[in-house]
Short mmCIF file of N, CA and C in Angstrom, two decimals:
data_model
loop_
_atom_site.label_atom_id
_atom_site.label_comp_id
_atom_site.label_asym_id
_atom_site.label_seq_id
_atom_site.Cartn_x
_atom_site.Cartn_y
_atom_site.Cartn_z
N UNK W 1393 201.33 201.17 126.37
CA UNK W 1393 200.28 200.25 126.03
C UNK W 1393 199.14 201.01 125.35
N UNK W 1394 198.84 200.65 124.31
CA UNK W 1394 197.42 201.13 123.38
C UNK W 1394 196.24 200.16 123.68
N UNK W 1395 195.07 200.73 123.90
CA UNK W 1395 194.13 200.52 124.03
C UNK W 1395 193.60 200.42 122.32
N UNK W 1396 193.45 198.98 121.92
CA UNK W 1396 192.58 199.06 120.60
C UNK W 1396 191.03 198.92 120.89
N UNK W 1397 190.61 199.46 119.97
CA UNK W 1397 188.67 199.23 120.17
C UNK W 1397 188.21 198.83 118.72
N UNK W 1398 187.22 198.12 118.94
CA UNK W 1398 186.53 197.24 117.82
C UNK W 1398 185.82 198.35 116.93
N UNK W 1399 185.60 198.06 115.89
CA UNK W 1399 184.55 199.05 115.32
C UNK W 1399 183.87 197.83 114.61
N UNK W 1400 182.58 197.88 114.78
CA UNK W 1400 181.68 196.58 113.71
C UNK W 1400 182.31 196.64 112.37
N UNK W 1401 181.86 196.03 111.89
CA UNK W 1401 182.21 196.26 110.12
C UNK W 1401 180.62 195.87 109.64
N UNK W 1402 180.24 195.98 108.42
CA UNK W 1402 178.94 196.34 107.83
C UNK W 1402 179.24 195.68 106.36
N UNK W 1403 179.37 194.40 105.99
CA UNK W 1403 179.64 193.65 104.87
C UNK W 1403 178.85 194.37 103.43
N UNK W 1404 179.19 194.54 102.37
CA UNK W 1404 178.10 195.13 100.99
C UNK W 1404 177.18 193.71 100.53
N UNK W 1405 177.46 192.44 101.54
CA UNK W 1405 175.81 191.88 101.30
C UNK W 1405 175.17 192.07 101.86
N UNK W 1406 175.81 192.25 103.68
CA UNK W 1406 174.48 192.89 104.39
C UNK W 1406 173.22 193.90 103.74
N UNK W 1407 174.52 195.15 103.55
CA UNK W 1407 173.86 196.23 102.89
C UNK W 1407 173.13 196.15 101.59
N UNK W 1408 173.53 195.23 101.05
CA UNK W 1408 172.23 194.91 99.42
C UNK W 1408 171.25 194.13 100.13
N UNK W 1409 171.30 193.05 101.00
CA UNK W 1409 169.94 192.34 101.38
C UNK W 1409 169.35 193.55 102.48
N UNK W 1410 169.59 194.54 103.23
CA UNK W 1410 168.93 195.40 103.70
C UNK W 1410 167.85 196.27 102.82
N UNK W 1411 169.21 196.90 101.66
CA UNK W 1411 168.10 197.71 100.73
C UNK W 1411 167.58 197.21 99.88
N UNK W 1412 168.02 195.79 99.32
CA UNK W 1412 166.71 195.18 98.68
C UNK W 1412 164.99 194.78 99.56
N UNK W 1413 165.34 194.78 100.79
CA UNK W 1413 164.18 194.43 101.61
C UNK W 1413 163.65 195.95 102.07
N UNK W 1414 163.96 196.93 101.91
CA UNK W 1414 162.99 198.11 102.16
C UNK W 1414 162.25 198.95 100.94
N UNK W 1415 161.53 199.29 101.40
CA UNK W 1415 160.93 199.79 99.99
C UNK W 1415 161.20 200.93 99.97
N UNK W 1416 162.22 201.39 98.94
CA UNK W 1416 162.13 202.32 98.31
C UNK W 1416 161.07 203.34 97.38
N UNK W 1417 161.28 204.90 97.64
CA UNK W 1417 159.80 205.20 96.94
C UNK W 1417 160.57 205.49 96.14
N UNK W 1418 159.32 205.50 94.88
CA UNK W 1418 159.95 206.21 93.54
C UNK W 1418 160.27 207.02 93.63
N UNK W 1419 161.35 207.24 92.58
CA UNK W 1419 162.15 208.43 92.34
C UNK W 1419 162.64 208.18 90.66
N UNK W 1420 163.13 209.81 90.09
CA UNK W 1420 163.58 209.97 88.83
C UNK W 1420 164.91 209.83 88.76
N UNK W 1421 165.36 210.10 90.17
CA UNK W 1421 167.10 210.16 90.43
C UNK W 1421 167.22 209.95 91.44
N UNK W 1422 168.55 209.55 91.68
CA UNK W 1422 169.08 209.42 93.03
C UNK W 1422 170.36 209.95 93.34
N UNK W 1423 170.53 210.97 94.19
CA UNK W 1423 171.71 211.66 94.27
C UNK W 1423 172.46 211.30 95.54
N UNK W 1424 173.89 211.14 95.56
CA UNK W 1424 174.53 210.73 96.56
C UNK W 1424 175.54 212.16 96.65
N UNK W 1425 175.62 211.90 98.25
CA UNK W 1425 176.41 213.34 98.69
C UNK W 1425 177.87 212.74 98.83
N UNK W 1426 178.78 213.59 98.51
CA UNK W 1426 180.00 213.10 97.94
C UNK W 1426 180.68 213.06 99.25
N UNK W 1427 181.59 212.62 100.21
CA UNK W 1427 181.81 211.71 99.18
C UNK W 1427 181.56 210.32 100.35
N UNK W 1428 180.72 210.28 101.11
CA UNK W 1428 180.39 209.17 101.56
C UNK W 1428 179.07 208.55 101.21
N UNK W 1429 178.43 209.59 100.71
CA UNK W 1429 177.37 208.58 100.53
C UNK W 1429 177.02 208.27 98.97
N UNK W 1430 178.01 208.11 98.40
CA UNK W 1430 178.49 207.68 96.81
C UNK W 1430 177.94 206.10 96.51
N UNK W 1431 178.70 205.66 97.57
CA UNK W 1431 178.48 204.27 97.31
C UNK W 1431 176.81 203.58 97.85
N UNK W 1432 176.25 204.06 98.76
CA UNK W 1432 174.82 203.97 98.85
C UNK W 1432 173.77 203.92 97.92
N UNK W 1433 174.15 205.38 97.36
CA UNK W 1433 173.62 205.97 96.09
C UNK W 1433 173.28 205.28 94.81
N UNK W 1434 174.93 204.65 94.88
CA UNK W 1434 175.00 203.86 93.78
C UNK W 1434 174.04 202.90 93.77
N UNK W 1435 174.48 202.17 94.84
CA UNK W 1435 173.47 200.50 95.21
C UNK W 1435 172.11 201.13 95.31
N UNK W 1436 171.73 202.03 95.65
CA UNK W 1436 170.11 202.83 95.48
C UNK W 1436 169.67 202.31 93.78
N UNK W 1437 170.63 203.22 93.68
CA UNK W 1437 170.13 203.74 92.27
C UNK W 1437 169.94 202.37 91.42
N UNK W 1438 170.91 201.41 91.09
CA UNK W 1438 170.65 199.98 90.70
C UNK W 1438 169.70 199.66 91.33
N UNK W 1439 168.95 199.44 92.54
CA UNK W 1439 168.13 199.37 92.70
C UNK W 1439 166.58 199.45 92.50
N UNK W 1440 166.46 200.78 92.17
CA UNK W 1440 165.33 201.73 91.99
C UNK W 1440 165.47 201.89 90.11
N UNK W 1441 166.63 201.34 89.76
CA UNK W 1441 166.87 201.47 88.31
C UNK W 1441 166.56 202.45 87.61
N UNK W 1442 167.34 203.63 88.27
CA UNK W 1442 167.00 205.21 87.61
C UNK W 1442 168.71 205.98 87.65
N UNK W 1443 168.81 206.89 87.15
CA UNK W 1443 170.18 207.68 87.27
C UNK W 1443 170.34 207.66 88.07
N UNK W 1444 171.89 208.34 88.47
CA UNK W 1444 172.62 209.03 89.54
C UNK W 1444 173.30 209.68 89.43
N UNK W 1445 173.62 211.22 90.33
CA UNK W 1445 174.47 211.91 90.21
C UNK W 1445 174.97 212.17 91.96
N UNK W 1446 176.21 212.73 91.18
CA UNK W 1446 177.09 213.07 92.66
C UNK W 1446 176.95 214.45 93.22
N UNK W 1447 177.03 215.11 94.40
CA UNK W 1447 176.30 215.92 94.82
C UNK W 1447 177.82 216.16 96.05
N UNK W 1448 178.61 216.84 95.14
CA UNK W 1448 180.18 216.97 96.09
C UNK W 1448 180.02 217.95 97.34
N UNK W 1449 179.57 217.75 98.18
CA UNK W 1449 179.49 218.57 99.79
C UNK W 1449 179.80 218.39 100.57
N UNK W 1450 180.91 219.03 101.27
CA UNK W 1450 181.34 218.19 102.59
C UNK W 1450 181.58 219.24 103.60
N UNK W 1451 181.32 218.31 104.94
CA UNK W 1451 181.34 219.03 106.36
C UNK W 1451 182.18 218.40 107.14
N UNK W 1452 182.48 217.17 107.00
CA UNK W 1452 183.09 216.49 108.01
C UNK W 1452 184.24 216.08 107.38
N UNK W 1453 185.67 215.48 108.11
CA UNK W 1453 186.85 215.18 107.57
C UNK W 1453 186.93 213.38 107.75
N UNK W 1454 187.56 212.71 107.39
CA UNK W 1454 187.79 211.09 107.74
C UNK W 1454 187.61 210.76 109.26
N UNK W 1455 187.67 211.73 110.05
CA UNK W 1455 187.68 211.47 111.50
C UNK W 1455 186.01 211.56 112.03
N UNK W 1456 185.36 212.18 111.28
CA UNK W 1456 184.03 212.23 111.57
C UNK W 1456 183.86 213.62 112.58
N UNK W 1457 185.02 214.82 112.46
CA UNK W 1457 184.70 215.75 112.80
C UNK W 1457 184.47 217.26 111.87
N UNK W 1458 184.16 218.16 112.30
CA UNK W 1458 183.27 218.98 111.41
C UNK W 1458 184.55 220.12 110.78
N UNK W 1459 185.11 220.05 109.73
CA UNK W 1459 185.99 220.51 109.04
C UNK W 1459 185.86 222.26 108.76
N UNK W 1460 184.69 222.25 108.90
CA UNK W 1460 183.91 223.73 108.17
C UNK W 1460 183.04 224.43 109.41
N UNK W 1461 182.47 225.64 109.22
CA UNK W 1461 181.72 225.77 109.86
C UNK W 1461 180.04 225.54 109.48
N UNK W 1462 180.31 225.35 107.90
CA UNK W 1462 178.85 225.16 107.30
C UNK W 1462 179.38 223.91 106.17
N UNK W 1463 178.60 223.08 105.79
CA UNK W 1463 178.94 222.46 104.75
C UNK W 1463 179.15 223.23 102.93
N UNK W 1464 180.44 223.01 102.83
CA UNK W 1464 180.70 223.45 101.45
C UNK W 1464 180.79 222.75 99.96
N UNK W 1465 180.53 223.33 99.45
CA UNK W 1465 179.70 222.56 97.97
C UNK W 1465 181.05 222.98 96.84
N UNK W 1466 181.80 221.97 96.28
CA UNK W 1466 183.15 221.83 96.11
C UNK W 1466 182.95 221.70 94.58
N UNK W 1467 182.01 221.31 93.77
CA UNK W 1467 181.70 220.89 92.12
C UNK W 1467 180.41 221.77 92.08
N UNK W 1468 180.23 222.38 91.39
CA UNK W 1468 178.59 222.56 90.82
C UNK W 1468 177.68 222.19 90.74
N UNK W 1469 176.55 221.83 90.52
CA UNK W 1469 175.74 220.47 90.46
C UNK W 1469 174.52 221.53 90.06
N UNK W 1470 173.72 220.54 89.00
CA UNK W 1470 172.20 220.59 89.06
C UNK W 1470 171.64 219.80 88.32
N UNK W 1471 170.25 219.59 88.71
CA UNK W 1471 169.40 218.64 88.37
C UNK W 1471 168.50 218.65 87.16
N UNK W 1472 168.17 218.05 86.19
CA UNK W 1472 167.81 217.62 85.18
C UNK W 1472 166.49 218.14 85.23
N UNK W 1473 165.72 219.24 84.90
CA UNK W 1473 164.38 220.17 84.96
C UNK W 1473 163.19 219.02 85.54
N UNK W 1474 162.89 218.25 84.66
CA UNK W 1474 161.83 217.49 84.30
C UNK W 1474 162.30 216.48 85.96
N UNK W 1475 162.55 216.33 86.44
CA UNK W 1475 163.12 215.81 88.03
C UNK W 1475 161.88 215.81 88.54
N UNK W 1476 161.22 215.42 89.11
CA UNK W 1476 159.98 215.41 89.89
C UNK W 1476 160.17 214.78 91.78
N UNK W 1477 160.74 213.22 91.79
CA UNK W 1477 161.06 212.87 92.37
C UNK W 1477 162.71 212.01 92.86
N UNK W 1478 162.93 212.62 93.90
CA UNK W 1478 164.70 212.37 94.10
C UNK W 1478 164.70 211.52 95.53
N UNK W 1479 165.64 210.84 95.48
CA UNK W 1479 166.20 210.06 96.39
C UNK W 1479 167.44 210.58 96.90
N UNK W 1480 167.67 210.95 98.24
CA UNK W 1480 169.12 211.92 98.53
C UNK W 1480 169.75 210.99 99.38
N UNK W 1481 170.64 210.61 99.09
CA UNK W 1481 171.24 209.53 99.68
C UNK W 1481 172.92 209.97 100.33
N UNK W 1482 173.07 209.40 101.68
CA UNK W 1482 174.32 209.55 102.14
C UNK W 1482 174.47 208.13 103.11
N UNK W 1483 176.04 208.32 103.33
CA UNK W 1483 176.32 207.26 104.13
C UNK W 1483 175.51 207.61 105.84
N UNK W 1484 176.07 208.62 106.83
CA UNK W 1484 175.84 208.93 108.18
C UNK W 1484 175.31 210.37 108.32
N UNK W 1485 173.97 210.29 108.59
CA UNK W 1485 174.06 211.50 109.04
C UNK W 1485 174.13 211.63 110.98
N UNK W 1486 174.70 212.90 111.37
CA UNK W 1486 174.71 213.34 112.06
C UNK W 1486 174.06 214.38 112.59
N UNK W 1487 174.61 215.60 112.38
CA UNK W 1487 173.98 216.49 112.99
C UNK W 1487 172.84 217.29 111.79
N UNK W 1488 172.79 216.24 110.72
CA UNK W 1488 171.78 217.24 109.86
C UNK W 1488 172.20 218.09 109.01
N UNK W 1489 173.44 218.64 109.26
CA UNK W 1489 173.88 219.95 108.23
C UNK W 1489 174.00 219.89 106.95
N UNK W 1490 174.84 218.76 106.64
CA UNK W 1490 174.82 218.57 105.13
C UNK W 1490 173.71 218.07 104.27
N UNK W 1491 172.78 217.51 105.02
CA UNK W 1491 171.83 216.88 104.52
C UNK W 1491 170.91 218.06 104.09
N UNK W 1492 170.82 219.09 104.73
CA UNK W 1492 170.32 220.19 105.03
C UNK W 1492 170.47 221.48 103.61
N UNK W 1493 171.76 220.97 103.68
CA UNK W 1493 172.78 222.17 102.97
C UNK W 1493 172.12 221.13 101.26
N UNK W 1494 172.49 220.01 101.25
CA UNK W 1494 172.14 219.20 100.01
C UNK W 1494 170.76 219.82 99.57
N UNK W 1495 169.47 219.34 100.96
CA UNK W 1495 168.10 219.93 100.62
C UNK W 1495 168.04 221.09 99.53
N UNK W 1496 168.57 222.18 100.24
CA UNK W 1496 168.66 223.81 99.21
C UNK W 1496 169.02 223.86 98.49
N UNK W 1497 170.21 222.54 97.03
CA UNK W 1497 170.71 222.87 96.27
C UNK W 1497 169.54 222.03 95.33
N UNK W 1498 168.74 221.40 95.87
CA UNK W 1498 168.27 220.64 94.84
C UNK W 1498 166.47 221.32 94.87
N UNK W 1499 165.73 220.95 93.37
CA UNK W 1499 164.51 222.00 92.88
C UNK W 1499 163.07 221.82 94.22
N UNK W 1500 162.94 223.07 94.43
CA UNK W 1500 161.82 222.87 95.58
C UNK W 1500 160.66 222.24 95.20
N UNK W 1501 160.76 222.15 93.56
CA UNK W 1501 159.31 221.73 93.39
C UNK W 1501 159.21 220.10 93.24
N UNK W 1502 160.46 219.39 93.22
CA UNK W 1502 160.74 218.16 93.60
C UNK W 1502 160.51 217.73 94.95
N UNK W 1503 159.82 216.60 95.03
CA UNK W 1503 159.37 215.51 96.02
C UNK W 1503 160.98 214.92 96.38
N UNK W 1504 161.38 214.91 97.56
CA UNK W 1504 162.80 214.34 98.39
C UNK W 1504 162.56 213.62 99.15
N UNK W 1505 163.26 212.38 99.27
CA UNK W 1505 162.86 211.43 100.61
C UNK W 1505 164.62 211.44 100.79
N UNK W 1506 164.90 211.29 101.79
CA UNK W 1506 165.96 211.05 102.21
C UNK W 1506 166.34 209.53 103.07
N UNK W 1507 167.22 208.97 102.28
CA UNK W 1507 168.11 207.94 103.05
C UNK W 1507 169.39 208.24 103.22
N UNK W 1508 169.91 207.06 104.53
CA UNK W 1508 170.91 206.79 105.21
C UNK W 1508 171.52 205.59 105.76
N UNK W 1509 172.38 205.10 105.93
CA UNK W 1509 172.68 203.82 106.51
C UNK W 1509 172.42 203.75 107.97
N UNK W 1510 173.00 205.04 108.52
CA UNK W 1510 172.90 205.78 109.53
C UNK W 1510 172.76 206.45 110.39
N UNK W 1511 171.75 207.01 111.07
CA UNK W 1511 171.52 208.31 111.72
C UNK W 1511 170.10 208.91 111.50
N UNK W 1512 169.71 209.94 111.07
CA UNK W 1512 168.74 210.36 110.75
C UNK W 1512 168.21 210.47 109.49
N UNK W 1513 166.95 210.33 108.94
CA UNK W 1513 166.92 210.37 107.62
C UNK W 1513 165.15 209.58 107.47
N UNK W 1514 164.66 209.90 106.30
CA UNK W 1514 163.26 209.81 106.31
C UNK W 1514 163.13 207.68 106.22
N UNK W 1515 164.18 207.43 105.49
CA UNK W 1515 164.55 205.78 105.56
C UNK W 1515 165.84 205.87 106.07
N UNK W 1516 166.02 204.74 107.37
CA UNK W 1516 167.59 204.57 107.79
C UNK W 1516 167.12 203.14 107.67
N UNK W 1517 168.44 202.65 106.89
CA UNK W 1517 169.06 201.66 106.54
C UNK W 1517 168.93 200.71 108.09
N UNK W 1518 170.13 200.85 108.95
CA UNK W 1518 170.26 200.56 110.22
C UNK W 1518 170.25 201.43 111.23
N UNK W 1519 168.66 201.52 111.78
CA UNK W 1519 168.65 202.57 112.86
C UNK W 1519 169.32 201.81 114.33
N UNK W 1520 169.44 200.49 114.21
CA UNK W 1520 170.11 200.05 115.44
C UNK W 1520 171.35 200.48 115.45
N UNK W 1521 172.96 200.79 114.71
CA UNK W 1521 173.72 200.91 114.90
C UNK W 1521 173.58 202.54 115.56
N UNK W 1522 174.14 202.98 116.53
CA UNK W 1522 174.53 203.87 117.38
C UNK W 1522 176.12 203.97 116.87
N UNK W 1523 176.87 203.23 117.22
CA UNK W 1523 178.40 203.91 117.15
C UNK W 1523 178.82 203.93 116.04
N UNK W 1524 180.30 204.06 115.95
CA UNK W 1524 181.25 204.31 114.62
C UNK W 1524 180.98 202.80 114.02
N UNK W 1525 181.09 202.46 112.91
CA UNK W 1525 180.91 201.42 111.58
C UNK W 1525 182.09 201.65 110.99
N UNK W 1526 182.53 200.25 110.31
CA UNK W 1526 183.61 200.35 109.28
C UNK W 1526 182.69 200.06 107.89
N UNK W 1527 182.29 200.69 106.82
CA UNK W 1527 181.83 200.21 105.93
C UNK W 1527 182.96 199.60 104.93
N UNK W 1528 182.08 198.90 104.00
CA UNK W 1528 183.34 198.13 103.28
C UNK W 1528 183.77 198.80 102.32
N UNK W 1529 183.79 200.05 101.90
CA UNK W 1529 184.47 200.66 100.89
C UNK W 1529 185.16 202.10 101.88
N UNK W 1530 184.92 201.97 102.94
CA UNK W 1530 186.10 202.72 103.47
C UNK W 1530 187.47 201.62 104.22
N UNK W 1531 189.00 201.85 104.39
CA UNK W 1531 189.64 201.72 104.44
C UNK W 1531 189.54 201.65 106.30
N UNK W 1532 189.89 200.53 106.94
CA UNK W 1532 190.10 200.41 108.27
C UNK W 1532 191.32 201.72 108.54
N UNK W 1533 190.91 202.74 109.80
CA UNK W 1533 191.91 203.33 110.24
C UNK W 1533 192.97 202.76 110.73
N UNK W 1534 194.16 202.95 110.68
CA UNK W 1534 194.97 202.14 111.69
C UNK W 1534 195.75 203.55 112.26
N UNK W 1535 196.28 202.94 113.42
CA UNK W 1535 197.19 203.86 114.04
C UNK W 1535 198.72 203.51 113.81
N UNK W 1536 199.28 204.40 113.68
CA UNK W 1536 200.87 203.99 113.67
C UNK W 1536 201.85 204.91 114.16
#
């Protein structure tokens, strides 16, 4: 006998009438950390109606455990000089690391606010959710 457990799900209207109702600060860009918080980013960035780039770093695997011992930076990346203010956007943070690891790749003399759907972050999306989420552009796990 298997024990199934619910995971909420998190609809992409929820999530557009959320981030249309918070205020976003300006920014020149908005960078999403690859590869979950891509799709945030995106809907940011339409939002705030400024670029976006992808920002490929990863620490954690599909299971939501820590793959690495530090987060590793998998594409190159850098930011456009004249950058002043950035929006760093991911799906969950957790323990901080990647968000962390993102911070140092991008120009110190740029202004950063950080969002999240999830977890910690200077704007969270939904600070009420506590547990695991199915968002709608990830794929329900199943077991088999």
């Amino acid at each position: 006998m298997s024990i199934v457990t619910h995971i909420p799900a998190v609809s992409f209207e929820v999530i557009s009438e959320v981030l249309r109702n918070t205020k976003l600060p300006a920014a020149d860009l908005v960078v999403g950390i690859g590869s979950g918080g891509i799709v945030p980013a995106a809907m940011s960035a339409y939002e705030l109606q400024v670029p976006m780039l992808i920002l490929w770093l990863n620490y954690r695997d599909k299971n939501n455990k820590p793959r690495h011992s530090v987060p590793q930076l998998y594409q190159s990346f850098s930011v456009p000089p004249e950058t002043d203010q950035i929006l760093l956007v991911d799906d969950v943070v957790v323990s901080g690391k990647t968000l962390n690891a993102a911070m140092k790749l991008l120009p110190p003399s740029a202004e950063v606010t950080t969002l999240t759907l999830k977890g910690c972050a200077d704007i969270v999306l939904f600070p009420e959710i506590k547990s695991c989420v199915q968002w709608p552009w990830n794929p329900p796990q199943r077991n088999i």
